[in-house]
Short mmCIF file of C-alpha atoms and ligand atoms in Angstrom, two decimals:
data_model
loop_
_atom_site.label_atom_id
_atom_site.label_comp_id
_atom_site.label_asym_id
_atom_site.label_seq_id
_atom_site.Cartn_x
_atom_site.Cartn_y
_atom_site.Cartn_z
CA VAL A 67 0.00 0.00 0.00
CA THR A 68 1.42 3.40 -0.95
CA THR A 69 0.66 6.67 0.86
CA PRO A 70 -0.06 10.03 -0.85
CA GLU A 71 3.46 11.03 0.21
CA ASP A 72 4.99 7.97 -1.59
CA ARG A 73 2.95 8.85 -4.66
CA ALA A 74 3.93 12.55 -4.45
CA ARG A 75 7.64 11.58 -4.37
CA ARG A 76 7.15 9.43 -7.47
CA VAL A 77 4.95 11.87 -9.44
CA PHE A 78 7.00 14.98 -8.59
CA GLY A 79 10.30 13.14 -8.95
CA GLU A 80 9.34 12.61 -12.60
CA ARG A 81 7.97 16.15 -13.09
CA ALA A 82 10.67 18.27 -11.38
CA SER A 83 12.17 19.84 -14.50
CA PHE A 84 8.69 20.50 -15.91
CA TYR A 85 7.79 22.51 -12.78
CA SER A 86 10.73 24.91 -13.04
CA ASP A 87 9.42 26.21 -16.37
CA SER A 88 5.67 25.59 -15.90
CA ASP A 89 3.75 28.77 -16.84
CA CYS A 90 0.97 27.78 -14.50
CA HIS A 91 3.32 27.46 -11.52
CA ARG A 92 5.34 30.56 -12.41
CA ASP A 93 2.08 32.55 -12.88
CA PRO A 94 3.56 36.00 -12.06
CA GLN A 95 0.13 37.54 -11.48
CA VAL A 96 -0.71 35.12 -8.64
CA LEU A 97 2.79 35.37 -7.13
CA ALA A 98 2.66 39.20 -7.17
CA MET A 99 -0.82 39.12 -5.63
CA MET A 100 0.44 36.83 -2.84
CA VAL A 101 3.32 39.20 -2.01
CA GLU A 102 0.96 42.20 -2.06
CA LEU A 103 -1.54 40.47 0.19
CA VAL A 104 0.79 39.95 3.18
CA GLU A 105 3.04 43.03 2.72
CA PRO A 106 6.19 41.19 3.90
CA GLN A 107 8.63 43.15 6.09
CA ARG A 108 12.36 43.41 5.33
CA ASP A 109 13.33 41.70 8.60
CA TRP A 110 10.99 38.71 8.22
CA ARG A 111 12.00 35.07 8.08
CA MET A 112 9.67 33.00 5.95
CA LEU A 113 9.07 29.34 5.21
CA ASP A 114 7.53 28.05 1.99
CA VAL A 115 6.26 24.49 2.56
CA ALA A 116 5.99 22.05 -0.38
CA THR A 117 8.05 24.61 -2.26
CA GLY A 118 8.49 22.42 -5.37
CA THR A 119 11.14 24.17 -7.45
CA GLY A 120 10.86 27.25 -5.23
CA HIS A 121 8.73 29.69 -7.26
CA THR A 122 7.02 31.14 -4.18
CA ALA A 123 10.21 31.33 -2.10
CA PHE A 124 11.94 33.20 -4.96
CA ALA A 125 8.97 35.59 -5.35
CA PHE A 126 9.26 36.59 -1.66
CA ALA A 127 13.08 36.47 -1.36
CA GLY A 128 13.60 40.09 -2.44
CA HIS A 129 11.15 41.33 0.21
CA VAL A 130 12.35 39.45 3.32
CA ARG A 131 15.57 38.77 5.23
CA PHE A 132 15.52 34.99 4.79
CA ALA A 133 13.40 32.41 2.97
CA ALA A 134 13.43 28.66 3.63
CA GLY A 135 11.84 26.27 1.15
CA LEU A 136 10.92 22.72 2.20
CA ASP A 137 9.79 19.82 0.01
CA LEU A 138 9.29 16.07 0.26
CA THR A 139 10.75 15.20 -3.15
CA PRO A 140 14.57 15.12 -3.54
CA GLU A 141 14.41 15.88 -7.31
CA MET A 142 12.34 19.03 -6.58
CA VAL A 143 14.80 20.22 -3.94
CA ARG A 144 17.73 19.57 -6.31
CA GLU A 145 16.02 21.55 -9.09
CA ALA A 146 15.20 24.39 -6.63
CA CYS A 147 18.89 24.56 -5.61
CA ARG A 148 19.90 24.73 -9.28
CA LEU A 149 17.46 27.61 -9.85
CA ARG A 150 18.80 29.42 -6.78
CA GLU A 151 22.22 29.55 -8.44
CA ARG A 152 20.62 30.90 -11.63
CA GLU A 153 18.57 33.52 -9.69
CA GLY A 154 21.48 34.46 -7.41
CA ALA A 155 19.05 34.30 -4.48
CA ASP A 156 21.57 34.05 -1.62
CA ASN A 157 19.01 34.46 1.17
CA VAL A 158 17.03 31.33 0.14
CA LYS A 159 17.80 27.89 1.53
CA PHE A 160 16.10 24.62 0.52
CA THR A 161 15.55 21.62 2.79
CA LEU A 162 14.19 18.13 2.27
CA GLY A 163 11.32 17.38 4.65
CA ASP A 164 7.68 16.58 5.29
CA VAL A 165 5.15 19.25 6.24
CA ARG A 166 3.69 16.82 8.81
CA ALA A 167 6.92 17.01 10.86
CA LEU A 168 8.69 20.29 10.11
CA PRO A 169 12.40 20.21 11.04
CA PHE A 170 12.29 23.66 12.70
CA ALA A 171 12.04 24.98 16.27
CA PRO A 172 8.75 26.54 17.42
CA GLU A 173 7.93 30.19 16.61
CA VAL A 174 10.91 30.89 14.36
CA PHE A 175 9.09 32.23 11.27
CA ASP A 176 7.10 35.44 10.63
CA LEU A 177 5.41 34.04 7.53
CA VAL A 178 4.58 30.56 6.23
CA THR A 179 3.36 30.06 2.67
CA ALA A 180 1.91 26.97 0.93
CA ARG A 181 1.11 27.29 -2.74
CA ARG A 182 -0.64 24.77 -5.00
CA ALA A 183 0.25 21.97 -2.59
CA PRO A 184 -2.08 21.45 0.42
CA HIS A 185 -4.38 19.38 -1.82
CA HIS A 186 -1.60 16.73 -1.70
CA PHE A 187 -1.34 16.60 2.11
CA SER A 188 -2.69 13.37 3.63
CA ASP A 189 -3.18 15.02 7.05
CA ILE A 190 -4.25 18.59 6.44
CA GLY A 191 -5.02 19.23 10.13
CA GLY A 192 -1.59 17.94 11.19
CA ALA A 193 0.12 19.99 8.46
CA LEU A 194 -1.66 23.20 9.53
CA GLY A 195 -0.79 22.41 13.16
CA GLU A 196 2.90 22.16 12.20
CA MET A 197 2.75 25.42 10.23
CA ARG A 198 1.22 27.09 13.29
CA ARG A 199 3.89 25.63 15.58
CA VAL A 200 6.77 27.19 13.62
CA LEU A 201 5.04 30.59 13.32
CA ARG A 202 5.50 33.25 15.98
CA PRO A 203 2.27 34.51 17.62
CA GLY A 204 0.83 37.06 15.20
CA GLY A 205 2.76 35.44 12.32
CA ARG A 206 1.06 35.22 8.94
CA LEU A 207 -0.03 32.20 6.92
CA LEU A 208 -0.65 32.50 3.20
CA ILE A 209 -2.21 29.68 1.21
CA ASP A 210 -2.96 29.50 -2.48
CA ASP A 211 -4.32 26.19 -3.68
CA ARG A 212 -6.62 24.40 -6.04
CA SER A 213 -10.19 24.49 -4.72
CA VAL A 214 -13.78 23.60 -5.64
CA PRO A 215 -16.99 25.62 -5.58
CA GLU A 216 -19.65 25.03 -2.89
CA ASP A 217 -21.46 22.45 -5.04
CA ASP A 218 -21.50 18.70 -4.32
CA THR A 219 -21.48 17.56 -7.97
CA ILE A 220 -18.75 19.90 -9.24
CA ASP A 221 -16.77 19.15 -6.07
CA ALA A 222 -16.93 15.36 -6.76
CA ILE A 223 -16.15 15.75 -10.49
CA MET A 224 -13.16 18.06 -10.04
CA ASN A 225 -11.69 15.97 -7.22
CA GLU A 226 -12.02 12.79 -9.30
CA LEU A 227 -10.50 14.40 -12.41
CA ASP A 228 -7.60 15.68 -10.32
CA THR A 229 -7.00 12.23 -8.81
CA LEU A 230 -6.92 10.74 -12.33
CA HIS A 231 -4.45 13.48 -13.35
CA ASP A 232 -2.26 13.04 -10.29
CA PRO A 233 -2.51 9.97 -8.03
CA SER A 234 -0.96 11.94 -5.15
CA HIS A 235 -3.98 14.27 -5.07
CA VAL A 236 -5.89 13.99 -1.77
CA ARG A 237 -8.58 16.68 -1.78
CA GLN A 238 -9.10 20.22 -3.02
CA TYR A 239 -11.20 21.99 -0.38
CA ARG A 240 -14.07 24.43 -0.64
CA ALA A 241 -13.54 27.94 0.77
CA SER A 242 -15.95 27.07 3.60
CA GLU A 243 -13.90 23.97 4.52
CA TRP A 244 -10.73 26.09 4.62
CA MET A 245 -12.40 28.47 7.08
CA HIS A 246 -13.20 25.57 9.43
CA LEU A 247 -9.81 23.87 9.04
CA LEU A 248 -7.90 27.07 9.80
CA GLU A 249 -10.04 28.11 12.73
CA ALA A 250 -9.75 24.61 14.23
CA GLN A 251 -5.94 24.88 14.09
CA GLY A 252 -5.69 28.29 15.80
CA PHE A 253 -5.68 30.76 12.90
CA ASN A 254 -7.80 33.86 12.34
CA VAL A 255 -8.76 34.12 8.69
CA ASP A 256 -8.03 37.67 7.44
CA GLY A 257 -9.18 37.19 3.87
CA ILE A 258 -10.31 34.41 1.57
CA GLU A 259 -10.47 34.91 -2.19
CA PRO A 260 -11.86 32.16 -4.46
CA TYR A 261 -11.00 32.55 -8.18
CA TYR A 262 -10.91 30.42 -11.30
CA ARG A 263 -9.01 30.08 -14.55
CA HIS A 264 -10.44 28.73 -17.82
CA ARG A 265 -7.71 26.21 -18.66
CA PRO A 266 -7.21 23.60 -21.39
CA LEU A 267 -8.55 20.14 -20.64
CA THR A 268 -5.11 18.79 -21.57
CA ALA A 269 -3.73 20.40 -18.37
CA LEU A 270 -5.69 17.63 -16.58
CA THR A 271 -5.47 14.79 -19.08
CA GLU A 272 -1.71 15.05 -19.73
CA GLY A 273 0.04 12.08 -18.21
CA MET A 274 -3.20 10.16 -17.47
CA SER A 275 -3.17 6.38 -17.99
CA ALA A 276 -5.37 4.90 -20.75
CA ALA A 277 -7.88 3.79 -18.09
CA GLY A 278 -7.78 7.27 -16.54
CA LEU A 279 -8.47 8.91 -19.91
CA GLU A 280 -11.39 6.55 -20.46
CA ARG A 281 -12.87 7.44 -17.05
CA ALA A 282 -12.32 11.18 -17.64
CA ARG A 283 -14.13 10.91 -20.99
CA GLU A 284 -17.01 9.09 -19.25
CA ILE A 285 -17.27 11.81 -16.57
CA LEU A 286 -17.23 14.65 -19.09
CA GLU A 287 -19.72 12.99 -21.46
CA ALA A 288 -22.16 12.50 -18.57
CA LEU A 289 -22.26 16.23 -17.72
CA THR A 290 -25.69 17.82 -18.00
CA PRO A 291 -25.99 21.05 -20.01
CA ALA A 292 -26.24 22.97 -16.71
CA GLN A 293 -23.06 21.32 -15.36
CA ARG A 294 -21.23 22.01 -18.64
CA GLU A 295 -22.18 25.63 -18.27
CA GLN A 296 -21.17 25.77 -14.61
CA MET A 297 -17.79 24.24 -15.45
CA ALA A 298 -17.49 26.33 -18.63
CA TYR A 299 -16.66 23.06 -20.40
CA THR A 300 -16.45 24.32 -23.95
CA GLN A 301 -14.24 24.53 -27.02
CA VAL A 302 -12.20 27.68 -27.59
CA GLN A 303 -10.59 27.83 -31.06
CA GLY A 304 -10.81 24.05 -31.37
CA GLU A 305 -9.42 23.36 -27.89
CA TRP A 306 -11.52 21.95 -25.04
CA ARG A 307 -11.32 24.06 -21.89
CA LEU A 308 -12.90 24.01 -18.46
CA ASN A 309 -12.75 26.01 -15.26
CA HIS A 310 -10.17 25.20 -12.61
CA TRP A 311 -11.02 26.67 -9.24
CA TYR A 312 -8.49 28.11 -6.78
CA VAL A 313 -8.49 29.94 -3.47
CA THR A 314 -6.08 32.37 -1.84
CA ILE A 315 -6.25 32.74 1.93
CA ALA A 316 -4.42 35.05 4.32
CA ALA A 317 -4.59 34.14 8.03
CA THR A 318 -2.91 35.10 11.28
CA ARG A 319 -1.64 32.75 13.98
CA THR A 320 -3.46 33.45 17.22
C1 SAM B 569 2.42 21.41 -7.25
S1 SAM B 569 3.91 21.14 -6.47
C2 SAM B 569 4.36 22.60 -5.62
C3 SAM B 569 4.30 23.88 -6.27
C4 SAM B 569 5.04 24.98 -5.56
N1 SAM B 569 4.58 25.23 -4.21
C5 SAM B 569 4.86 26.22 -6.41
O1 SAM B 569 4.20 27.15 -5.96
O2 SAM B 569 5.39 26.24 -7.54
C6 SAM B 569 3.46 20.19 -5.03
C7 SAM B 569 4.65 19.84 -4.15
O3 SAM B 569 4.18 19.35 -2.89
C8 SAM B 569 5.18 18.49 -2.41
N2 SAM B 569 4.61 17.73 -1.30
C9 SAM B 569 3.55 16.86 -1.33
N3 SAM B 569 3.31 16.37 -0.10
C10 SAM B 569 4.22 16.94 0.74
C11 SAM B 569 4.49 16.82 2.13
N4 SAM B 569 3.77 16.00 2.93
N5 SAM B 569 5.50 17.55 2.67
C12 SAM B 569 6.24 18.38 1.87
N6 SAM B 569 6.05 18.51 0.54
C13 SAM B 569 5.05 17.82 -0.02
C14 SAM B 569 5.56 17.67 -3.63
O4 SAM B 569 6.82 17.06 -3.49
C15 SAM B 569 5.57 18.77 -4.71
O5 SAM B 569 6.84 19.29 -4.93
#
C-alpha cells in the first residue's frame, strides 16, 4: 500500500524539471498578488512548505531577510537549488522534509506560505498544526491552492478528475472547509479569495493512464448542459477548456 506522500515523491520526482518552467506554476500575477496580500517586512524570516522548485520562495526572497523552502521530493529540492544559483538568491535555503513534521524549532518564522500543494497533504489538520507551531504569535499564513466551488457535484467531479491526473492528489477543499480547518488549528482568517481560470482540458489529461483517460471521458460525457455551463466546459478555437477553481487565503496565527 502506498501513501499520498509515496505517490507525491514518485509523481513529482518525474515532473521536477517541468515545474521549473511551468507557466501555470510561475504565474507572475498570482505570485505578485500573494506578495501584495501579506506586505512582507524586510526583517521577516519566511518558510515556503511544499516549495516544489521554489517559485514562491523566490517571489518573496527580495522582500524578506531569509526564505526557507521545504519539500518532500529530492528531485524538486535539487532543481530548486539549481534555480537558486541561476537567480542568485543568496538568502534562500532549501531543505528536504515533510510538512507533517517540520524540522524547525517553534515560533521561528514570521510568515509561512503553501502554494498549489495542500491538496496533496494526507493530514491537512496535522500539516496546519505544524505550520502554526513554527510561526510566531501574530505570524502570517498565506495559502494558495486548487479548490472547488460550494457544489457537491462539481466538487466530486473536479476531485475525481484531479486524482486521475495526479494519483498523489488527496482533496481540493471548498472555501468554507478552509475556514473551518484554519479556525480549528488556531488561525484567524483575514481574507479568503476564491477565483478560477479557464484552462485547457489537456492540463488535466496530460500524463493520465489509458484507463484514466477513459474514465475522464465518461465523466465529461455525462455532464448535464447545466453542469457544462457551470464548469465552462467548452471549445475555444478548437481546444476543449474548463474552469479550474483556486483559493487564496491570508490568516494570522493566534
Ligand atoms: C504542485 S507542487 C508545488 C508547487 C510549488 N509550491 C509552487 O508554488 O510552484 C506540489 C509539491 O508538494 C510536495 N509535497 C507533497 N506532499 C508533501 C508533504 N507532505 N510535505 C512536503 N512537501 C510535499 C511535492 O513534493 C511537490 O513538490
